[in-house]
mmCIF file of C-alpha atoms in Angstrom:
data_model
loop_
_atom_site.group_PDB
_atom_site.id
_atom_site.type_symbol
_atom_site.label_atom_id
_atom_site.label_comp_id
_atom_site.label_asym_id
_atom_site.label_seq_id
_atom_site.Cartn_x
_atom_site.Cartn_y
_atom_site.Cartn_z
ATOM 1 C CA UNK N 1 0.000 0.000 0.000
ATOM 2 C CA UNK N 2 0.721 3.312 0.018
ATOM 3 C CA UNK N 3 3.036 4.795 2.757
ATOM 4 C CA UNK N 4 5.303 8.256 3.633
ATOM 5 C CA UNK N 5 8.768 7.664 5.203
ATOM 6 C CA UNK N 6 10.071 10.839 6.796
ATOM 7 C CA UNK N 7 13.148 11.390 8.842
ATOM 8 C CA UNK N 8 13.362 11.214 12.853
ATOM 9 C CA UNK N 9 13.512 14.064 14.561
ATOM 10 C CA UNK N 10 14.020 16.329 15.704
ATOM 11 C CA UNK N 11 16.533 18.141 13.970
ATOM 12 C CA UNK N 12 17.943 21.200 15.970
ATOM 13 C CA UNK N 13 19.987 23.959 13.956
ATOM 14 C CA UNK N 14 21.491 27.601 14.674
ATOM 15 C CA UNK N 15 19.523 30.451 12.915
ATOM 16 C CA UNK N 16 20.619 30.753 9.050
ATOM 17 C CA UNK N 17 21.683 26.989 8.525
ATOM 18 C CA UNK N 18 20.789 24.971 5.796
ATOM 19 C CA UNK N 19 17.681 22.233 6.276
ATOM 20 C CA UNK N 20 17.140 19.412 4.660
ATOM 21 C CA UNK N 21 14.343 17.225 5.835
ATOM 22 C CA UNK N 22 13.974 13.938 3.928
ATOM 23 C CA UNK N 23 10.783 12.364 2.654
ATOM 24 C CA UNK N 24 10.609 8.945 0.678
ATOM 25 C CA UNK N 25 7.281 7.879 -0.703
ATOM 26 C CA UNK N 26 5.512 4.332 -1.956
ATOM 27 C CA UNK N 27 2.475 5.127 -3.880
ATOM 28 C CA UNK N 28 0.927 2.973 -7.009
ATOM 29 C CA UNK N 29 0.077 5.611 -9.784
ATOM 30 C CA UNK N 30 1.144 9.014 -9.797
ATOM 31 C CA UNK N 31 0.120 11.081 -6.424
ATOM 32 C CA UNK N 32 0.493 14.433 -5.839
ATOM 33 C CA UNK N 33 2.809 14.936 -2.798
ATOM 34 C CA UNK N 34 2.707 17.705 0.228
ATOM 35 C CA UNK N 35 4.012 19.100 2.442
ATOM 36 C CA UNK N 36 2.965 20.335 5.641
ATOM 37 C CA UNK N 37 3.484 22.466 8.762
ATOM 38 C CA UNK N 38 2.354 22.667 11.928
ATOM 39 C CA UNK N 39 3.338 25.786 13.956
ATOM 40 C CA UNK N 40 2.932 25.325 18.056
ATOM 41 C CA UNK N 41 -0.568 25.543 19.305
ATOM 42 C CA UNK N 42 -1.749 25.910 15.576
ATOM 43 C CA UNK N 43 -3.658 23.497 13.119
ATOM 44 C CA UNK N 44 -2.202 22.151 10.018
ATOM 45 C CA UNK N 45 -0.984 24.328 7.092
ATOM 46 C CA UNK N 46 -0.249 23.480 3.916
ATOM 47 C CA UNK N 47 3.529 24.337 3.070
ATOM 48 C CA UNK N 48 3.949 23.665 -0.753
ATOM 49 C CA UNK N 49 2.722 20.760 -2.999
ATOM 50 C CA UNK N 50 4.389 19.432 -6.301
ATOM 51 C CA UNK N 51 1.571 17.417 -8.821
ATOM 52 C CA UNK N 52 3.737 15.625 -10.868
ATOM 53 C CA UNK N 53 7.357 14.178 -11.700
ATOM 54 C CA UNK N 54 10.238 16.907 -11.674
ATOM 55 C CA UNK N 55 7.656 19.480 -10.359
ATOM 56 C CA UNK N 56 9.355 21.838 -7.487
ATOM 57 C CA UNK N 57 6.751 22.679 -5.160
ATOM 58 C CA UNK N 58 8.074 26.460 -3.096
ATOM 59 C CA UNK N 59 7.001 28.600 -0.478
ATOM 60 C CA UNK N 60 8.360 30.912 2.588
ATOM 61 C CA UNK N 61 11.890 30.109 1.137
ATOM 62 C CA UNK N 62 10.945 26.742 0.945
ATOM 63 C CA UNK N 63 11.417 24.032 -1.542
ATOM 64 C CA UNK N 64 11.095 20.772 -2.609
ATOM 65 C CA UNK N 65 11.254 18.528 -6.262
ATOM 66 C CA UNK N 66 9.181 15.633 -6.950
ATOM 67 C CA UNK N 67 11.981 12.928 -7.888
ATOM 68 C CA UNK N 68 9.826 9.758 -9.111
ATOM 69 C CA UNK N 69 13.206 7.801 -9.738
ATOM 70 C CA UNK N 70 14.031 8.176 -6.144
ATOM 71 C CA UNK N 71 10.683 8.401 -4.820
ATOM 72 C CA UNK N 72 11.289 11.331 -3.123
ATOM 73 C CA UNK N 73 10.142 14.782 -1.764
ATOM 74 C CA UNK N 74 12.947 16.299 0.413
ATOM 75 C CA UNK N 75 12.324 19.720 2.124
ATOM 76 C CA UNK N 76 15.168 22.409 1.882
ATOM 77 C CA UNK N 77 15.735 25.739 2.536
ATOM 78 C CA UNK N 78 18.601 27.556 2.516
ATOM 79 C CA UNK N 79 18.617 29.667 5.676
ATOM 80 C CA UNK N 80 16.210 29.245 8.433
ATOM 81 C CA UNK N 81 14.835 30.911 10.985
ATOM 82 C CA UNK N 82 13.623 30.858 14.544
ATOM 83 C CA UNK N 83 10.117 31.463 13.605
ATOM 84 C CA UNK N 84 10.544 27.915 11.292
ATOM 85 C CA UNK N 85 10.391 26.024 14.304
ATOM 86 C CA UNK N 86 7.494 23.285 13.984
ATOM 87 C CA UNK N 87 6.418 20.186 13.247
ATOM 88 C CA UNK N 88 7.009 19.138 9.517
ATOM 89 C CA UNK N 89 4.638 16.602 7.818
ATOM 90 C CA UNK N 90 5.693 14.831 4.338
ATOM 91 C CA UNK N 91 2.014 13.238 2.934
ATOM 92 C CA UNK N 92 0.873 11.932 -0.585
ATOM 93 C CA UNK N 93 -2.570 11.917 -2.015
ATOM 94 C CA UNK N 94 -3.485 8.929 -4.840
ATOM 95 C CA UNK N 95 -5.705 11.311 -7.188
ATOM 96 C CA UNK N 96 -6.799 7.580 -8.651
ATOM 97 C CA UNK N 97 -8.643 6.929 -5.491
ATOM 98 C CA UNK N 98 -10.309 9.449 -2.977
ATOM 99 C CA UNK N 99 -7.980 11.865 -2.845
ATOM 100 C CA UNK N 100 -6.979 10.992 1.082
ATOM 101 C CA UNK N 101 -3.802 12.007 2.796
ATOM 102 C CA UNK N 102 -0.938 9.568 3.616
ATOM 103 C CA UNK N 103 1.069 11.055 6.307
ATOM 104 C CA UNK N 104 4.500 10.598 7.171
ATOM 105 C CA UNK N 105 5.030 10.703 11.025
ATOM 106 C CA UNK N 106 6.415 13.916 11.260
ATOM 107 C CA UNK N 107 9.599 15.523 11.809
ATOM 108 C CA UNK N 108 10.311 18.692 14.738
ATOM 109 C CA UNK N 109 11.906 21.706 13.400
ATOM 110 C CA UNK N 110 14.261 23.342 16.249
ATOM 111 C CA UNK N 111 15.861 26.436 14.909
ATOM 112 C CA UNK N 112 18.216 28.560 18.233
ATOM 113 C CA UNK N 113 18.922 31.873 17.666
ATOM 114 C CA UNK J 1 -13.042 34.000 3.956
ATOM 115 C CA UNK J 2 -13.813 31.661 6.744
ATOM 116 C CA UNK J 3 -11.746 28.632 7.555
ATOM 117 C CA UNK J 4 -12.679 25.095 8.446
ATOM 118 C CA UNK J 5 -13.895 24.779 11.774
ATOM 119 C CA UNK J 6 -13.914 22.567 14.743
ATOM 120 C CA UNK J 7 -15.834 22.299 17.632
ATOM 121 C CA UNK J 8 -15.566 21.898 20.866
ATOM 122 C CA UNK J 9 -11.372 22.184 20.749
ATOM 123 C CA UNK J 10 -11.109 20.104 23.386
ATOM 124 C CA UNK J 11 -13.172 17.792 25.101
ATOM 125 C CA UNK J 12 -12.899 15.267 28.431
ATOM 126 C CA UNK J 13 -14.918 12.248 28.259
ATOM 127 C CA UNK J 14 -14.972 9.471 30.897
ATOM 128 C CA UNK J 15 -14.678 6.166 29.594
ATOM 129 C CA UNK J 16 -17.841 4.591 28.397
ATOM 130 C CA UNK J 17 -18.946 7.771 27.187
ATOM 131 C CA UNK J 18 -20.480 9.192 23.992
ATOM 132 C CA UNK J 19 -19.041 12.086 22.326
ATOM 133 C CA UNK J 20 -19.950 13.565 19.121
ATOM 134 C CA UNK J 21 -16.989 16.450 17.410
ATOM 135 C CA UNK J 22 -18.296 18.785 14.854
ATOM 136 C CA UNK J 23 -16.750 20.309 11.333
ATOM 137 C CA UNK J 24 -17.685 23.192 9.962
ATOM 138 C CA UNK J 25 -16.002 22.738 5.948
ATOM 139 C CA UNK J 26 -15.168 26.036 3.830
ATOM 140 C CA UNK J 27 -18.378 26.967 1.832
ATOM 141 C CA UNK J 28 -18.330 25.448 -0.839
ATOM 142 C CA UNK J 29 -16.123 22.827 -0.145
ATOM 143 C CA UNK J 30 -17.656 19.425 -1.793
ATOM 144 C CA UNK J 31 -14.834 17.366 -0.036
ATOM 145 C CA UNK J 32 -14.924 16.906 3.425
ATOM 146 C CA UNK J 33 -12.090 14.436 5.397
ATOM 147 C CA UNK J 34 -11.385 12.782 9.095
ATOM 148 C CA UNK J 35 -8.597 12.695 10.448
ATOM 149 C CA UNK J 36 -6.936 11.028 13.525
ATOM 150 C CA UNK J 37 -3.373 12.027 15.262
ATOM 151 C CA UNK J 38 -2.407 10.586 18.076
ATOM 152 C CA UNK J 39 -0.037 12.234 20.194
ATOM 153 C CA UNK J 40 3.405 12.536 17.721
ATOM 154 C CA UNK J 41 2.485 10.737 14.868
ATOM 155 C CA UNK J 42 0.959 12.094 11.408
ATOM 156 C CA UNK J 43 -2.672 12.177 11.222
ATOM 157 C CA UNK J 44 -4.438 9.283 9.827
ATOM 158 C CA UNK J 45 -7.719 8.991 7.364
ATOM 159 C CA UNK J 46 -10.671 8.563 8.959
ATOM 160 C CA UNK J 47 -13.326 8.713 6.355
ATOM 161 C CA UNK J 48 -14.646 10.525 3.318
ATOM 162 C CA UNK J 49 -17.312 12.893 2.203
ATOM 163 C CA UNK J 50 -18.239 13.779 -1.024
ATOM 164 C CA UNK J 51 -21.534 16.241 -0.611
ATOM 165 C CA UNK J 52 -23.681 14.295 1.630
ATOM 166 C CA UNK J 53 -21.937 10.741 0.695
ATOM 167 C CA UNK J 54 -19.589 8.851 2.697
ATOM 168 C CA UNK J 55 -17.874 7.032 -0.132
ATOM 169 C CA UNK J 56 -14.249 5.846 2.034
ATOM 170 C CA UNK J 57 -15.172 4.750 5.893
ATOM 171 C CA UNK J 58 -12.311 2.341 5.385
ATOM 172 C CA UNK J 59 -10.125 4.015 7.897
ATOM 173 C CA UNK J 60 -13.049 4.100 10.671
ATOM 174 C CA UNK J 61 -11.464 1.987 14.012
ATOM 175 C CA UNK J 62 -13.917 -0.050 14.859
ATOM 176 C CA UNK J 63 -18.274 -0.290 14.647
ATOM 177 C CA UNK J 64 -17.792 2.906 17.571
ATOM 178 C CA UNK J 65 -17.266 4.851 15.073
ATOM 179 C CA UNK J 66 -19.797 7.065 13.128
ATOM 180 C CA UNK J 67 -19.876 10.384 10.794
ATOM 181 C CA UNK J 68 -22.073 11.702 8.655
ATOM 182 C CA UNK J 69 -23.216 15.282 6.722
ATOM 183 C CA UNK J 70 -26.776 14.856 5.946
ATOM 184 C CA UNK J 71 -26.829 17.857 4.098
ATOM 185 C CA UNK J 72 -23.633 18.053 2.619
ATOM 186 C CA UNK J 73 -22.543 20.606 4.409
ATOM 187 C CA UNK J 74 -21.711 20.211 8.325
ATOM 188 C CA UNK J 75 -20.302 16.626 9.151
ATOM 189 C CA UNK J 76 -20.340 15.037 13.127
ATOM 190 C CA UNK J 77 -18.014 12.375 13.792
ATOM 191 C CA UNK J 78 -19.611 10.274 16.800
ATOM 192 C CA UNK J 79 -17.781 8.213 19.111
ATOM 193 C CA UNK J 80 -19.634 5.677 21.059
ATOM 194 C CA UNK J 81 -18.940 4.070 24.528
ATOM 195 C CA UNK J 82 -15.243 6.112 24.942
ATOM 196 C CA UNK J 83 -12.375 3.886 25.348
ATOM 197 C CA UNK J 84 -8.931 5.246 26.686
ATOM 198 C CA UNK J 85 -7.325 4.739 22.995
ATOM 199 C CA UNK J 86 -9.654 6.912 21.386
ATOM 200 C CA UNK J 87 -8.174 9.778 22.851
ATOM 201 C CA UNK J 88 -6.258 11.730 20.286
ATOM 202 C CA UNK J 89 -6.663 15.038 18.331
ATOM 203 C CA UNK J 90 -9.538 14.316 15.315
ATOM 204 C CA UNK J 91 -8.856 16.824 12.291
ATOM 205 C CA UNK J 92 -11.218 17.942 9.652
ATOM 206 C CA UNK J 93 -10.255 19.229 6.268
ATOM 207 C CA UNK J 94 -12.217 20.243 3.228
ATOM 208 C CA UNK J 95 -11.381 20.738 -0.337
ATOM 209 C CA UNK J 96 -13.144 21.986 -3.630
ATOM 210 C CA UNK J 97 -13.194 18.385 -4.855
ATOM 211 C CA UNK J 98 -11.140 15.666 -3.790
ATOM 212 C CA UNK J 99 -8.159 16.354 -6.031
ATOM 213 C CA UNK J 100 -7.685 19.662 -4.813
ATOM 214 C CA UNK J 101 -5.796 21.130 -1.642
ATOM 215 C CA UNK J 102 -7.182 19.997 1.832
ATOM 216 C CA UNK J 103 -7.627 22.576 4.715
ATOM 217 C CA UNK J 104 -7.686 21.386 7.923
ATOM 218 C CA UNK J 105 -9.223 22.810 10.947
ATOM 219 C CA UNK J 106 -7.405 23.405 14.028
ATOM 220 C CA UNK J 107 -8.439 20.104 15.777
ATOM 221 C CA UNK J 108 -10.748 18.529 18.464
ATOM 222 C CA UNK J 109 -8.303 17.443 21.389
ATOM 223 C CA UNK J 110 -10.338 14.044 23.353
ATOM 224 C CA UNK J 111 -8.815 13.056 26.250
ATOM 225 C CA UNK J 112 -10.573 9.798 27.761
ATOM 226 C CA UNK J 113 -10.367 9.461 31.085
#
């Protein structure tokens, strides 16, 4: 079936480092992949989305590529902040079937000034 | 405009008991999903809502389980006779259709006591 794999957390980094937070996907067909953020205390937003192969999905400084030969989705961005800190969710949807959400279990963002 | 929205955000229920969460989905919105999240893990599907029908209930736990949205609109998700690993934050989301980009309400935290 159809499953996210994201990295463990959590990953704790100084104020203008790099972040890369991996996501590997198994999925029959072609989903559309997500991700997205959860900021303390706050519901679920969605971060950026690719729809298809070689797609780069961006937002907030934030990006990721849809790599189908890898089956992957990793999150980057080149300098982060304190105010990135949260909790980072990787998910797929299978347009073929109902369009749910396959989460990956999450990975915590700690960024120190 | 208005977001999805959740009531009550939290709610205490002693074992045994009933509860019944509420979702209020973007107007509009023909999509409408459940979600469940236990404490540090990604949410999980629930079930799905297309207008008024439930066409996925395949992620419902068990027969204590119920949701519905008689009028397309609104959707309850009841939970019958409590037990202690029910307790979890349940997350709504709607969508234009059910290819589109979910939103998700901030959450209904149960605690079962």
């Amino acid at each position: 079936g159809n499953s996210v794999t994201q990295m463990e957390g959590p990953v704790t980094l100084s104020e203008e480092a790099f972040l890369t937070i991996n996501c590997t996907y198994t999925a029959t067909g072609y989903p559309s992949l997500f991700w997205y953020v959860q900021y303390p205390g706050e519901g679920l937003q969605l971060l950026l989305k690719a729809t298809k192969a070689d797609d780069k999905g961006s937002n907030k400084g934030f990006e990721a590529t849809y790599r189908k030969e890898t089956t992957s989705f990793h999150l980057e961005k080149g300098s982060v902040q304190v105010s990135d800190s949260a909790v980072y969710f990787c998910a797929l949807s299978d347009r073929s079937n109902t369009g749910k959400l396959i989460f990956g279990q999450g990975t915590t963002l700690q960024v120190k000034p | 405009g208005a977001g999805v929205s959740q009531s009550p955000r939290y709610k205490v229920a002693k074992r045994g008991q009933d509860v019944a969460l509420r979702c209020d989905p973007i107007s509009g919105h023909v999509s409408l999903f459940w979600y469940q999240q236990a404490l540090g893990q990604g949410p999980e599907f629930l079930t799905y809502f297309q207008n008024e029908a439930q066409l996925d209930k395949s992620g419902l736990p068990s027969d204590r389980f119920f949701a519905e949205r008689p009028e397309g609109s609104v959707s309850t998700l009841k939970i019958q006779r409590t037990q202690q690993e029910d307790s979890a934050v349940y997350l709504c989301a709607s969508s234009f259709d059910s290819v589109e980009t979910q939103y998700f309400g901030p959450g209904t935290r149960l605690l079962v006591l």
